[in-house]
Every structure is written in C-alpha cells, then in structure tokens.
PDB file of C-alpha atoms in Angstrom:
ATOM      1  CA  MET A   1       0.079   0.478   0.249  1.00  0.00           C
ATOM      2  CA  PRO A   2       2.380   2.838   0.738  1.00  0.00           C
ATOM      3  CA  ASP A   3       4.690   1.604  -1.986  1.00  0.00           C
ATOM      4  CA  GLU A   4       1.680   2.487  -3.845  1.00  0.00           C
ATOM      5  CA  ILE A   5       1.172   5.542  -2.636  1.00  0.00           C
ATOM      6  CA  HIS A   6       4.953   6.768  -2.632  1.00  0.00           C
ATOM      7  CA  LEU A   7       4.824   5.435  -6.603  1.00  0.00           C
ATOM      8  CA  HIS A   8       1.719   7.630  -7.387  1.00  0.00           C
ATOM      9  CA  THR A   9       3.032  10.866  -6.270  1.00  0.00           C
ATOM     10  CA  LEU A  10       6.181  10.276  -7.541  1.00  0.00           C
ATOM     11  CA  THR A  11       4.406  10.458 -10.845  1.00  0.00           C
ATOM     12  CA  SER A  12       1.907  12.663 -10.198  1.00  0.00           C
ATOM     13  CA  ASP A  13       3.784  15.253 -12.558  1.00  0.00           C
ATOM     14  CA  VAL A  14       4.776  13.320 -15.180  1.00  0.00           C
ATOM     15  CA  ASP A  15       3.401  12.579 -18.723  1.00  0.00           C
ATOM     16  CA  ALA A  16       2.931   8.883 -18.661  1.00  0.00           C
ATOM     17  CA  ASP A  17       2.407   8.952 -22.518  1.00  0.00           C
ATOM     18  CA  ALA A  18       6.362   9.838 -22.973  1.00  0.00           C
ATOM     19  CA  VAL A  19       7.681   8.161 -20.417  1.00  0.00           C
ATOM     20  CA  THR A  20       6.097   4.759 -21.453  1.00  0.00           C
ATOM     21  CA  VAL A  21       7.256   5.926 -25.315  1.00  0.00           C
ATOM     22  CA  SER A  22      10.936   6.200 -23.178  1.00  0.00           C
ATOM     23  CA  LEU A  23      10.587   3.227 -22.032  1.00  0.00           C
ATOM     24  CA  ASP A  24       9.696   1.778 -25.658  1.00  0.00           C
ATOM     25  CA  SER A  25      13.005   3.076 -26.794  1.00  0.00           C
ATOM     26  CA  VAL A  26      14.905   1.580 -23.742  1.00  0.00           C
ATOM     27  CA  LEU A  27      13.580  -1.769 -25.147  1.00  0.00           C
ATOM     28  CA  GLU A  28      14.383  -1.232 -28.457  1.00  0.00           C
ATOM     29  CA  LEU A  29      18.310  -0.611 -27.217  1.00  0.00           C
ATOM     30  CA  LEU A  30      17.749  -3.996 -25.273  1.00  0.00           C
ATOM     31  CA  GLU A  31      19.577  -6.977 -27.168  1.00  0.00           C
ATOM     32  CA  PRO A  32      16.924  -9.646 -27.825  1.00  0.00           C
ATOM     33  CA  GLU A  33      17.395 -12.308 -24.911  1.00  0.00           C
ATOM     34  CA  ASP A  34      17.271 -14.895 -27.767  1.00  0.00           C
ATOM     35  CA  GLU A  35      20.561 -13.045 -29.226  1.00  0.00           C
ATOM     36  CA  PHE A  36      22.599 -14.569 -25.544  1.00  0.00           C
ATOM     37  CA  GLU A  37      20.981 -17.681 -26.041  1.00  0.00           C
ATOM     38  CA  VAL A  38      22.388 -17.565 -29.706  1.00  0.00           C
ATOM     39  CA  ALA A  39      25.607 -16.903 -28.384  1.00  0.00           C
ATOM     40  CA  LEU A  40      25.443 -19.678 -25.353  1.00  0.00           C
ATOM     41  CA  ASN A  41      24.611 -22.760 -27.845  1.00  0.00           C
ATOM     42  CA  ARG A  42      27.285 -21.839 -30.290  1.00  0.00           C
ATOM     43  CA  VAL A  43      29.994 -21.603 -27.214  1.00  0.00           C
ATOM     44  CA  CYS A  44      28.346 -24.671 -26.261  1.00  0.00           C
ATOM     45  CA  ARG A  45      28.750 -26.392 -30.052  1.00  0.00           C
ATOM     46  CA  ARG A  46      32.616 -24.687 -30.765  1.00  0.00           C
ATOM     47  CA  ILE A  47      33.628 -26.589 -27.360  1.00  0.00           C
ATOM     48  CA  VAL A  48      32.223 -29.769 -28.333  1.00  0.00           C
ATOM     49  CA  SER A  49      34.145 -29.662 -31.712  1.00  0.00           C
ATOM     50  CA  THR A  50      37.314 -28.789 -29.290  1.00  0.00           C
ATOM     51  CA  PHE A  51      37.437 -31.412 -26.881  1.00  0.00           C
ATOM     52  CA  PRO A  52      37.742 -34.604 -28.432  1.00  0.00           C
ATOM     53  CA  GLY A  53      36.074 -36.228 -25.266  1.00  0.00           C
ATOM     54  CA  ALA A  54      32.460 -34.291 -25.206  1.00  0.00           C
ATOM     55  CA  ALA A  55      30.046 -35.398 -27.185  1.00  0.00           C
ATOM     56  CA  MET A  56      28.066 -32.956 -25.833  1.00  0.00           C
ATOM     57  CA  ALA A  57      27.425 -29.677 -23.630  1.00  0.00           C
ATOM     58  CA  GLY A  58      25.605 -27.593 -21.580  1.00  0.00           C
ATOM     59  CA  VAL A  59      24.961 -24.083 -19.145  1.00  0.00           C
ATOM     60  CA  THR A  60      22.909 -24.708 -16.062  1.00  0.00           C
ATOM     61  CA  VAL A  61      22.243 -20.906 -14.646  1.00  0.00           C
ATOM     62  CA  LEU A  62      21.045 -21.150 -10.649  1.00  0.00           C
ATOM     63  CA  ARG A  63      18.197 -18.358 -10.744  1.00  0.00           C
ATOM     64  CA  ALA A  64      15.753 -17.621  -7.809  1.00  0.00           C
ATOM     65  CA  THR A  65      13.469 -19.772  -9.329  1.00  0.00           C
ATOM     66  CA  GLY A  66      16.254 -23.028  -9.258  1.00  0.00           C
ATOM     67  CA  PRO A  67      18.154 -24.186 -11.791  1.00  0.00           C
ATOM     68  CA  VAL A  68      17.413 -24.355 -15.677  1.00  0.00           C
ATOM     69  CA  THR A  69      19.838 -25.361 -18.659  1.00  0.00           C
ATOM     70  CA  ALA A  70      20.489 -21.663 -20.908  1.00  0.00           C
ATOM     71  CA  ALA A  71      22.034 -23.546 -23.707  1.00  0.00           C
ATOM     72  CA  ALA A  72      22.731 -27.456 -24.670  1.00  0.00           C
ATOM     73  CA  THR A  73      24.169 -28.955 -27.484  1.00  0.00           C
ATOM     74  CA  SER A  74      21.020 -31.281 -27.948  1.00  0.00           C
ATOM     75  CA  ASP A  75      18.057 -32.354 -25.907  1.00  0.00           C
ATOM     76  CA  ASP A  76      19.863 -35.252 -24.487  1.00  0.00           C
ATOM     77  CA  VAL A  77      21.802 -32.528 -22.427  1.00  0.00           C
ATOM     78  CA  VAL A  78      18.566 -30.932 -21.368  1.00  0.00           C
ATOM     79  CA  ALA A  79      17.412 -34.376 -20.480  1.00  0.00           C
ATOM     80  CA  LEU A  80      21.285 -35.071 -18.274  1.00  0.00           C
ATOM     81  CA  GLU A  81      20.344 -31.813 -16.593  1.00  0.00           C
ATOM     82  CA  GLU A  82      16.979 -32.306 -15.872  1.00  0.00           C
ATOM     83  CA  LEU A  83      17.759 -35.601 -14.258  1.00  0.00           C
ATOM     84  CA  GLN A  84      20.544 -33.607 -11.935  1.00  0.00           C
ATOM     85  CA  TYR A  85      17.727 -30.551 -11.343  1.00  0.00           C
ATOM     86  CA  ARG A  86      15.127 -33.171 -10.536  1.00  0.00           C
ATOM     87  CA  PHE A  87      17.396 -35.178  -7.521  1.00  0.00           C
ATOM     88  CA  ASP A  88      19.423 -31.730  -6.751  1.00  0.00           C
ATOM     89  CA  GLU A  89      22.444 -33.876  -7.600  1.00  0.00           C
ATOM     90  CA  GLY A  90      25.258 -33.972 -10.514  1.00  0.00           C
ATOM     91  CA  PRO A  91      28.621 -32.567 -11.533  1.00  0.00           C
ATOM     92  CA  ALA A  92      26.401 -29.157 -12.936  1.00  0.00           C
ATOM     93  CA  LEU A  93      24.807 -28.193  -9.886  1.00  0.00           C
ATOM     94  CA  ASP A  94      28.314 -29.303  -7.867  1.00  0.00           C
ATOM     95  CA  ALA A  95      30.262 -27.252  -9.850  1.00  0.00           C
ATOM     96  CA  VAL A  96      27.874 -24.048  -9.439  1.00  0.00           C
ATOM     97  CA  ARG A  97      27.758 -24.848  -5.983  1.00  0.00           C
ATOM     98  CA  SER A  98      31.290 -25.387  -4.963  1.00  0.00           C
ATOM     99  CA  ARG A  99      32.531 -22.941  -7.768  1.00  0.00           C
ATOM    100  CA  GLU A 100      35.066 -25.297  -8.300  1.00  0.00           C
ATOM    101  CA  PRO A 101      35.694 -27.896 -11.675  1.00  0.00           C
ATOM    102  CA  VAL A 102      34.099 -30.896 -11.359  1.00  0.00           C
ATOM    103  CA  ARG A 103      35.587 -34.335 -13.503  1.00  0.00           C
ATOM    104  CA  ALA A 104      34.172 -37.525 -12.818  1.00  0.00           C
ATOM    105  CA  ASP A 105      33.535 -41.032 -14.218  1.00  0.00           C
ATOM    106  CA  ARG A 106      30.675 -43.374 -13.890  1.00  0.00           C
ATOM    107  CA  ALA A 107      32.126 -44.833 -11.171  1.00  0.00           C
ATOM    108  CA  ALA A 108      32.488 -41.480  -9.218  1.00  0.00           C
ATOM    109  CA  ALA A 109      29.282 -40.819 -10.305  1.00  0.00           C
ATOM    110  CA  TYR A 110      27.511 -43.321  -8.450  1.00  0.00           C
ATOM    111  CA  GLU A 111      29.294 -42.727  -5.498  1.00  0.00           C
ATOM    112  CA  ARG A 112      29.062 -38.876  -5.215  1.00  0.00           C
ATOM    113  CA  TRP A 113      24.992 -39.007  -7.077  1.00  0.00           C
ATOM    114  CA  PRO A 114      23.473 -42.496  -6.943  1.00  0.00           C
ATOM    115  CA  ALA A 115      20.254 -41.143  -7.749  1.00  0.00           C
ATOM    116  CA  TYR A 116      21.704 -39.079 -10.814  1.00  0.00           C
ATOM    117  CA  ALA A 117      23.878 -41.875 -12.194  1.00  0.00           C
ATOM    118  CA  ALA A 118      21.023 -44.753 -12.137  1.00  0.00           C
ATOM    119  CA  SER A 119      18.057 -42.638 -14.045  1.00  0.00           C
ATOM    120  CA  SER A 120      20.517 -41.111 -16.769  1.00  0.00           C
ATOM    121  CA  GLU A 121      22.891 -44.703 -17.305  1.00  0.00           C
ATOM    122  CA  PRO A 122      20.754 -44.662 -20.617  1.00  0.00           C
ATOM    123  CA  ALA A 123      22.188 -42.130 -22.281  1.00  0.00           C
ATOM    124  CA  GLY A 124      25.374 -43.711 -21.929  1.00  0.00           C
ATOM    125  CA  VAL A 125      27.640 -40.971 -20.296  1.00  0.00           C
ATOM    126  CA  HIS A 126      30.495 -42.260 -18.818  1.00  0.00           C
ATOM    127  CA  SER A 127      32.454 -38.910 -18.200  1.00  0.00           C
ATOM    128  CA  TYR A 128      31.607 -36.008 -16.590  1.00  0.00           C
ATOM    129  CA  LEU A 129      33.356 -32.352 -16.964  1.00  0.00           C
ATOM    130  CA  SER A 130      31.617 -29.038 -15.365  1.00  0.00           C
ATOM    131  CA  VAL A 131      33.668 -25.687 -14.593  1.00  0.00           C
ATOM    132  CA  PRO A 132      32.251 -22.864 -12.902  1.00  0.00           C
ATOM    133  CA  LEU A 133      31.779 -19.574 -15.047  1.00  0.00           C
ATOM    134  CA  PRO A 134      33.751 -17.234 -13.712  1.00  0.00           C
ATOM    135  CA  GLY A 135      32.851 -13.846 -11.902  1.00  0.00           C
ATOM    136  CA  PRO A 136      31.007 -13.193  -8.951  1.00  0.00           C
ATOM    137  CA  GLU A 137      27.954 -12.257  -9.482  1.00  0.00           C
ATOM    138  CA  GLN A 138      27.872 -15.857 -12.339  1.00  0.00           C
ATOM    139  CA  SER A 139      25.823 -18.838 -10.482  1.00  0.00           C
ATOM    140  CA  ALA A 140      26.621 -21.019 -13.697  1.00  0.00           C
ATOM    141  CA  ALA A 141      28.848 -23.527 -15.312  1.00  0.00           C
ATOM    142  CA  LEU A 142      29.755 -25.236 -18.154  1.00  0.00           C
ATOM    143  CA  ASN A 143      29.155 -28.818 -18.499  1.00  0.00           C
ATOM    144  CA  LEU A 144      30.950 -31.468 -20.870  1.00  0.00           C
ATOM    145  CA  TYR A 145      29.258 -34.783 -21.010  1.00  0.00           C
ATOM    146  CA  GLY A 146      31.777 -37.725 -22.598  1.00  0.00           C
ATOM    147  CA  LEU A 147      30.661 -41.206 -24.107  1.00  0.00           C
ATOM    148  CA  LEU A 148      33.671 -42.433 -23.652  1.00  0.00           C
ATOM    149  CA  PRO A 149      35.379 -43.660 -20.510  1.00  0.00           C
ATOM    150  CA  HIS A 150      37.909 -40.686 -18.484  1.00  0.00           C
ATOM    151  CA  ALA A 151      37.252 -38.964 -21.279  1.00  0.00           C
ATOM    152  CA  PHE A 152      38.365 -35.511 -19.589  1.00  0.00           C
ATOM    153  CA  HIS A 153      42.093 -34.777 -17.661  1.00  0.00           C
ATOM    154  CA  ARG A 154      43.159 -32.312 -15.907  1.00  0.00           C
ATOM    155  CA  MET A 155      44.606 -30.150 -18.700  1.00  0.00           C
ATOM    156  CA  ASP A 156      41.122 -30.120 -19.982  1.00  0.00           C
ATOM    157  CA  GLU A 157      39.807 -28.777 -16.751  1.00  0.00           C
ATOM    158  CA  SER A 158      42.528 -25.565 -17.573  1.00  0.00           C
ATOM    159  CA  VAL A 159      41.501 -25.778 -20.949  1.00  0.00           C
ATOM    160  CA  LEU A 160      37.936 -25.266 -20.695  1.00  0.00           C
ATOM    161  CA  GLU A 161      38.585 -22.720 -18.452  1.00  0.00           C
ATOM    162  CA  LEU A 162      39.756 -20.793 -20.666  1.00  0.00           C
ATOM    163  CA  HIS A 163      36.727 -20.738 -23.216  1.00  0.00           C
ATOM    164  CA  VAL A 164      34.510 -20.049 -20.599  1.00  0.00           C
ATOM    165  CA  GLU A 165      34.869 -16.574 -20.589  1.00  0.00           C
ATOM    166  CA  ALA A 166      32.744 -16.192 -23.937  1.00  0.00           C
ATOM    167  CA  ALA A 167      30.225 -18.172 -22.260  1.00  0.00           C
ATOM    168  CA  SER A 168      30.248 -15.926 -19.059  1.00  0.00           C
ATOM    169  CA  VAL A 169      29.642 -12.599 -20.992  1.00  0.00           C
ATOM    170  CA  ALA A 170      27.016 -14.156 -22.489  1.00  0.00           C
ATOM    171  CA  VAL A 171      24.896 -15.285 -18.798  1.00  0.00           C
ATOM    172  CA  ARG A 172      26.286 -11.997 -17.456  1.00  0.00           C
ATOM    173  CA  ASN A 173      24.137 -10.193 -20.883  1.00  0.00           C
ATOM    174  CA  ALA A 174      20.717 -11.969 -20.541  1.00  0.00           C
ATOM    175  CA  ARG A 175      21.061 -11.367 -16.147  1.00  0.00           C
ATOM    176  CA  ARG A 176      21.394  -7.566 -17.086  1.00  0.00           C
ATOM    177  CA  TYR A 177      18.621  -7.620 -20.029  1.00  0.00           C
ATOM    178  CA  GLY A 178      16.382  -9.898 -17.413  1.00  0.00           C
ATOM    179  CA  GLU A 179      16.827  -6.749 -15.035  1.00  0.00           C
ATOM    180  CA  ALA A 180      16.352  -4.359 -17.416  1.00  0.00           C
ATOM    181  CA  ARG A 181      13.067  -5.719 -18.806  1.00  0.00           C
ATOM    182  CA  ASN A 182      12.122  -5.974 -15.123  1.00  0.00           C
ATOM    183  CA  LEU A 183      12.671  -2.730 -14.136  1.00  0.00           C
ATOM    184  CA  ILE A 184      10.602  -1.254 -17.063  1.00  0.00           C
ATOM    185  CA  GLU A 185       7.603  -3.537 -16.585  1.00  0.00           C
ATOM    186  CA  GLN A 186       7.727  -2.505 -13.226  1.00  0.00           C
ATOM    187  CA  LEU A 187       7.523   1.926 -14.164  1.00  0.00           C
ATOM    188  CA  ARG A 188       4.918   0.021 -16.925  1.00  0.00           C
ATOM    189  CA  ILE A 189       3.143  -0.987 -13.784  1.00  0.00           C
ATOM    190  CA  ALA A 190       3.904   2.197 -12.086  1.00  0.00           C
ATOM    191  CA  LEU A 191       2.376   4.608 -14.598  1.00  0.00           C
ATOM    192  CA  ARG A 192      -0.218   2.441 -15.525  1.00  0.00           C
ATOM    193  CA  SER A 193      -1.782   2.840 -11.937  1.00  0.00           C
ATOM    194  CA  ARG A 194      -1.075   6.413 -11.840  1.00  0.00           C
ATOM    195  CA  SER A 195      -3.106   6.815 -14.176  1.00  0.00           C
ATOM    196  CA  VAL A 196      -6.262   4.701 -13.125  1.00  0.00           C
ATOM    197  CA  ILE A 197      -5.887   6.352  -9.836  1.00  0.00           C
ATOM    198  CA  ASP A 198      -5.934  10.044 -11.380  1.00  0.00           C
ATOM    199  CA  GLN A 199      -9.069   9.228 -13.466  1.00  0.00           C
ATOM    200  CA  ALA A 200     -10.937   8.083 -10.065  1.00  0.00           C
ATOM    201  CA  LYS A 201      -9.574  10.911  -8.667  1.00  0.00           C
ATOM    202  CA  GLY A 202     -11.037  13.062 -10.578  1.00  0.00           C
ATOM    203  CA  ILE A 203     -14.295  11.736 -10.093  1.00  0.00           C
ATOM    204  CA  VAL A 204     -14.067  12.279  -6.498  1.00  0.00           C
ATOM    205  CA  MET A 205     -13.605  15.487  -7.194  1.00  0.00           C
ATOM    206  CA  ALA A 206     -16.458  15.993  -9.660  1.00  0.00           C
ATOM    207  CA  LEU A 207     -18.988  13.787  -7.428  1.00  0.00           C
ATOM    208  CA  ARG A 208     -18.020  15.776  -4.023  1.00  0.00           C
ATOM    209  CA  GLY A 209     -16.189  18.880  -4.939  1.00  0.00           C
ATOM    210  CA  LEU A 210     -13.184  18.329  -3.491  1.00  0.00           C
ATOM    211  CA  ASP A 211      -9.627  19.168  -4.375  1.00  0.00           C
ATOM    212  CA  ALA A 212      -6.963  17.322  -5.894  1.00  0.00           C
ATOM    213  CA  GLU A 213      -5.202  16.090  -2.324  1.00  0.00           C
ATOM    214  CA  THR A 214      -8.387  16.021  -0.597  1.00  0.00           C
ATOM    215  CA  ALA A 215     -10.238  13.641  -2.748  1.00  0.00           C
ATOM    216  CA  PHE A 216      -6.736  11.579  -3.398  1.00  0.00           C
ATOM    217  CA  ASP A 217      -6.996  11.286   0.816  1.00  0.00           C
ATOM    218  CA  VAL A 218     -10.364  10.012   0.142  1.00  0.00           C
ATOM    219  CA  LEU A 219      -8.978   6.920  -1.525  1.00  0.00           C
ATOM    220  CA  VAL A 220      -6.442   6.260   0.443  1.00  0.00           C
ATOM    221  CA  THR A 221      -8.373   5.876   3.010  1.00  0.00           C
ATOM    222  CA  ARG A 222     -10.951   3.811   1.855  1.00  0.00           C
ATOM    223  CA  SER A 223      -8.192   1.679   0.588  1.00  0.00           C
ATOM    224  CA  GLN A 224      -6.874   1.290   3.842  1.00  0.00           C
ATOM    225  CA  ARG A 225     -10.177   0.322   5.230  1.00  0.00           C
ATOM    226  CA  GLU A 226     -11.178  -2.503   2.602  1.00  0.00           C
ATOM    227  CA  ASN A 227      -7.431  -3.293   2.804  1.00  0.00           C
ATOM    228  CA  VAL A 228      -6.877  -3.285  -0.824  1.00  0.00           C
ATOM    229  CA  LYS A 229      -4.533  -1.542  -3.012  1.00  0.00           C
ATOM    230  CA  LEU A 230      -5.252   1.758  -3.820  1.00  0.00           C
ATOM    231  CA  ARG A 231      -5.451   1.140  -8.069  1.00  0.00           C
ATOM    232  CA  VAL A 232      -8.200  -1.422  -6.860  1.00  0.00           C
ATOM    233  CA  VAL A 233     -10.084   0.833  -5.126  1.00  0.00           C
ATOM    234  CA  ALA A 234      -9.453   3.592  -7.970  1.00  0.00           C
ATOM    235  CA  GLU A 235     -10.759   0.778 -10.612  1.00  0.00           C
ATOM    236  CA  ARG A 236     -13.915   0.427  -8.796  1.00  0.00           C
ATOM    237  CA  VAL A 237     -14.627   3.953  -8.911  1.00  0.00           C
ATOM    238  CA  VAL A 238     -13.379   4.387 -12.631  1.00  0.00           C
ATOM    239  CA  ALA A 239     -15.513   0.843 -13.831  1.00  0.00           C
ATOM    240  CA  ALA A 240     -18.737   2.265 -11.731  1.00  0.00           C
ATOM    241  CA  VAL A 241     -18.845   5.308 -13.699  1.00  0.00           C
ATOM    242  CA  SER A 242     -17.779   3.570 -16.987  1.00  0.00           C
ATOM    243  CA  ALA A 243     -20.815   1.696 -16.436  1.00  0.00           C
ATOM    244  CA  ARG A 244     -23.109   4.698 -15.982  1.00  0.00           C
ATOM    245  CA  THR A 245     -23.900   2.797 -12.219  1.00  0.00           C
ATOM    246  CA  THR A 246     -23.612   4.268  -8.965  1.00  0.00           C
ATOM    247  CA  VAL A 247     -20.527   4.360  -7.159  1.00  0.00           C
ATOM    248  CA  HIS A 248     -21.414   1.972  -4.087  1.00  0.00           C
ATOM    249  CA  ASN A 249     -17.638   2.932  -2.716  1.00  0.00           C
ATOM    250  CA  GLY A 250     -18.829   4.782   0.298  1.00  0.00           C
ATOM    251  CA  LEU A 251     -17.170   8.027  -2.159  1.00  0.00           C
TER     252      LEU A 251
END
C-alpha cells in the first residue's frame, strides 16, 4: 500500500505517454534475449568441436526459481540436466555451488550422485566435466558430457577454463537484460496505476467537489479501510462510472 502511494506521488507530474514511449525506446536498444541464447549455444558447439572427448555440452544457470539449462547442444543434454535438477545432485550443480571444477567418470558418479547416475545411465555418458563460470555474480557452469570412459583429464579443466569467459559474458548480459526488462515492466505498472488513480481522483473531485489532494486522501482512506490496493479502489470507481452505475464505495 505505501509503495503504491509513493509511486503515485512520484509520477503525479510526469507525462505518462512520454515516459511509455521512452521505455519502449530503451527496450529497442536492449539486445533481444534470444541473441544471448544463440551466443551460448554457439559456445557449446565450439567447445564440443574443440574437445575430442566431449560428445555434448550445456550451460546450467542457477536462478532464484531454481536451476535451468540456458544452452545445450542436444535434447539429450537437456534431459541429463533435468535429471540433475530433479534429484538435486550431479556435476553441474556441484560446480555451480562449489565454484570449483568437477570431473568424474561413471564409477565416481555412482558414488557421488547415486540417484542421478542410475537414472542417467541409459544416455550412455561415461565422463563428466563441469566448470563454473567466472565472476562473483555468476551462478552458472559449463558442462561437458563424454561417451567414453576417462574422456576428460586435468589438463582439460585448465583448457576449458579458457573457453568459459565467452559463456560468462553471454550469461551476464542475459541476466542484465532480464533485470532491465523487469525494471521497465515495474515502471509500466506504476504508470498504469498512476493513470487509473488520476481518473478516480478526478471522479471523486467532481462528485464531491473536493480539491485534488483531498480527493486522493479519500481514495487512500478507502484503500486502507478495505485493505486492498489503492489501484484496485481506483479501478472500481472508474468501472462504476464507466458503466453508468452508482459508485458504491461510500465516496
């Protein structure tokens, strides 16, 4: 409730149409999200072609809602990583959480991640190598899957770390893109709220002969009494007048 009032106060002297046009312009400047997905998938394909032991590759990103596969060279990778997320164990998750490279063969996988290893066996993966993406703000890992035993060695860890910077940049840009879109959407919601509140305030001013500040206080009081958002109260007032019905809000 206080946040909504604050947003209304902040935007009360702003041209909503001009701000909306400005927000749309900012969105046009932002690189489309699928550009980042294309970049990540390109990195995965390049790494598979570089590492002889790598049959498949993917990128795991740990978001607030949980881990997701942001890129993959095949549907098999997506399926393998979905199993890790389901059982909450596996090389990708260990690399993300520990911030350390994880290398394992099938025998080690059964010891470290028994549920995942048993469920993923039909995929024929014998070797795993996951390396976390650099940067303190990153919660992601680049994952390689090999179909041959002992496909990855310690040297591969070092070499792979040289490749993950490209993936790191793509993930970082995607995160910033998402944050920018969320902020713009929040501003749009605030502007929409401001618009309907201004309409309701005008209606109250006309019905009761009040000035703008007092009319706004009437809406706030009703909002607090009914324990609903100010925007909801405003929408009810506007809807009632639009339908040419009596305003039953005690206004």
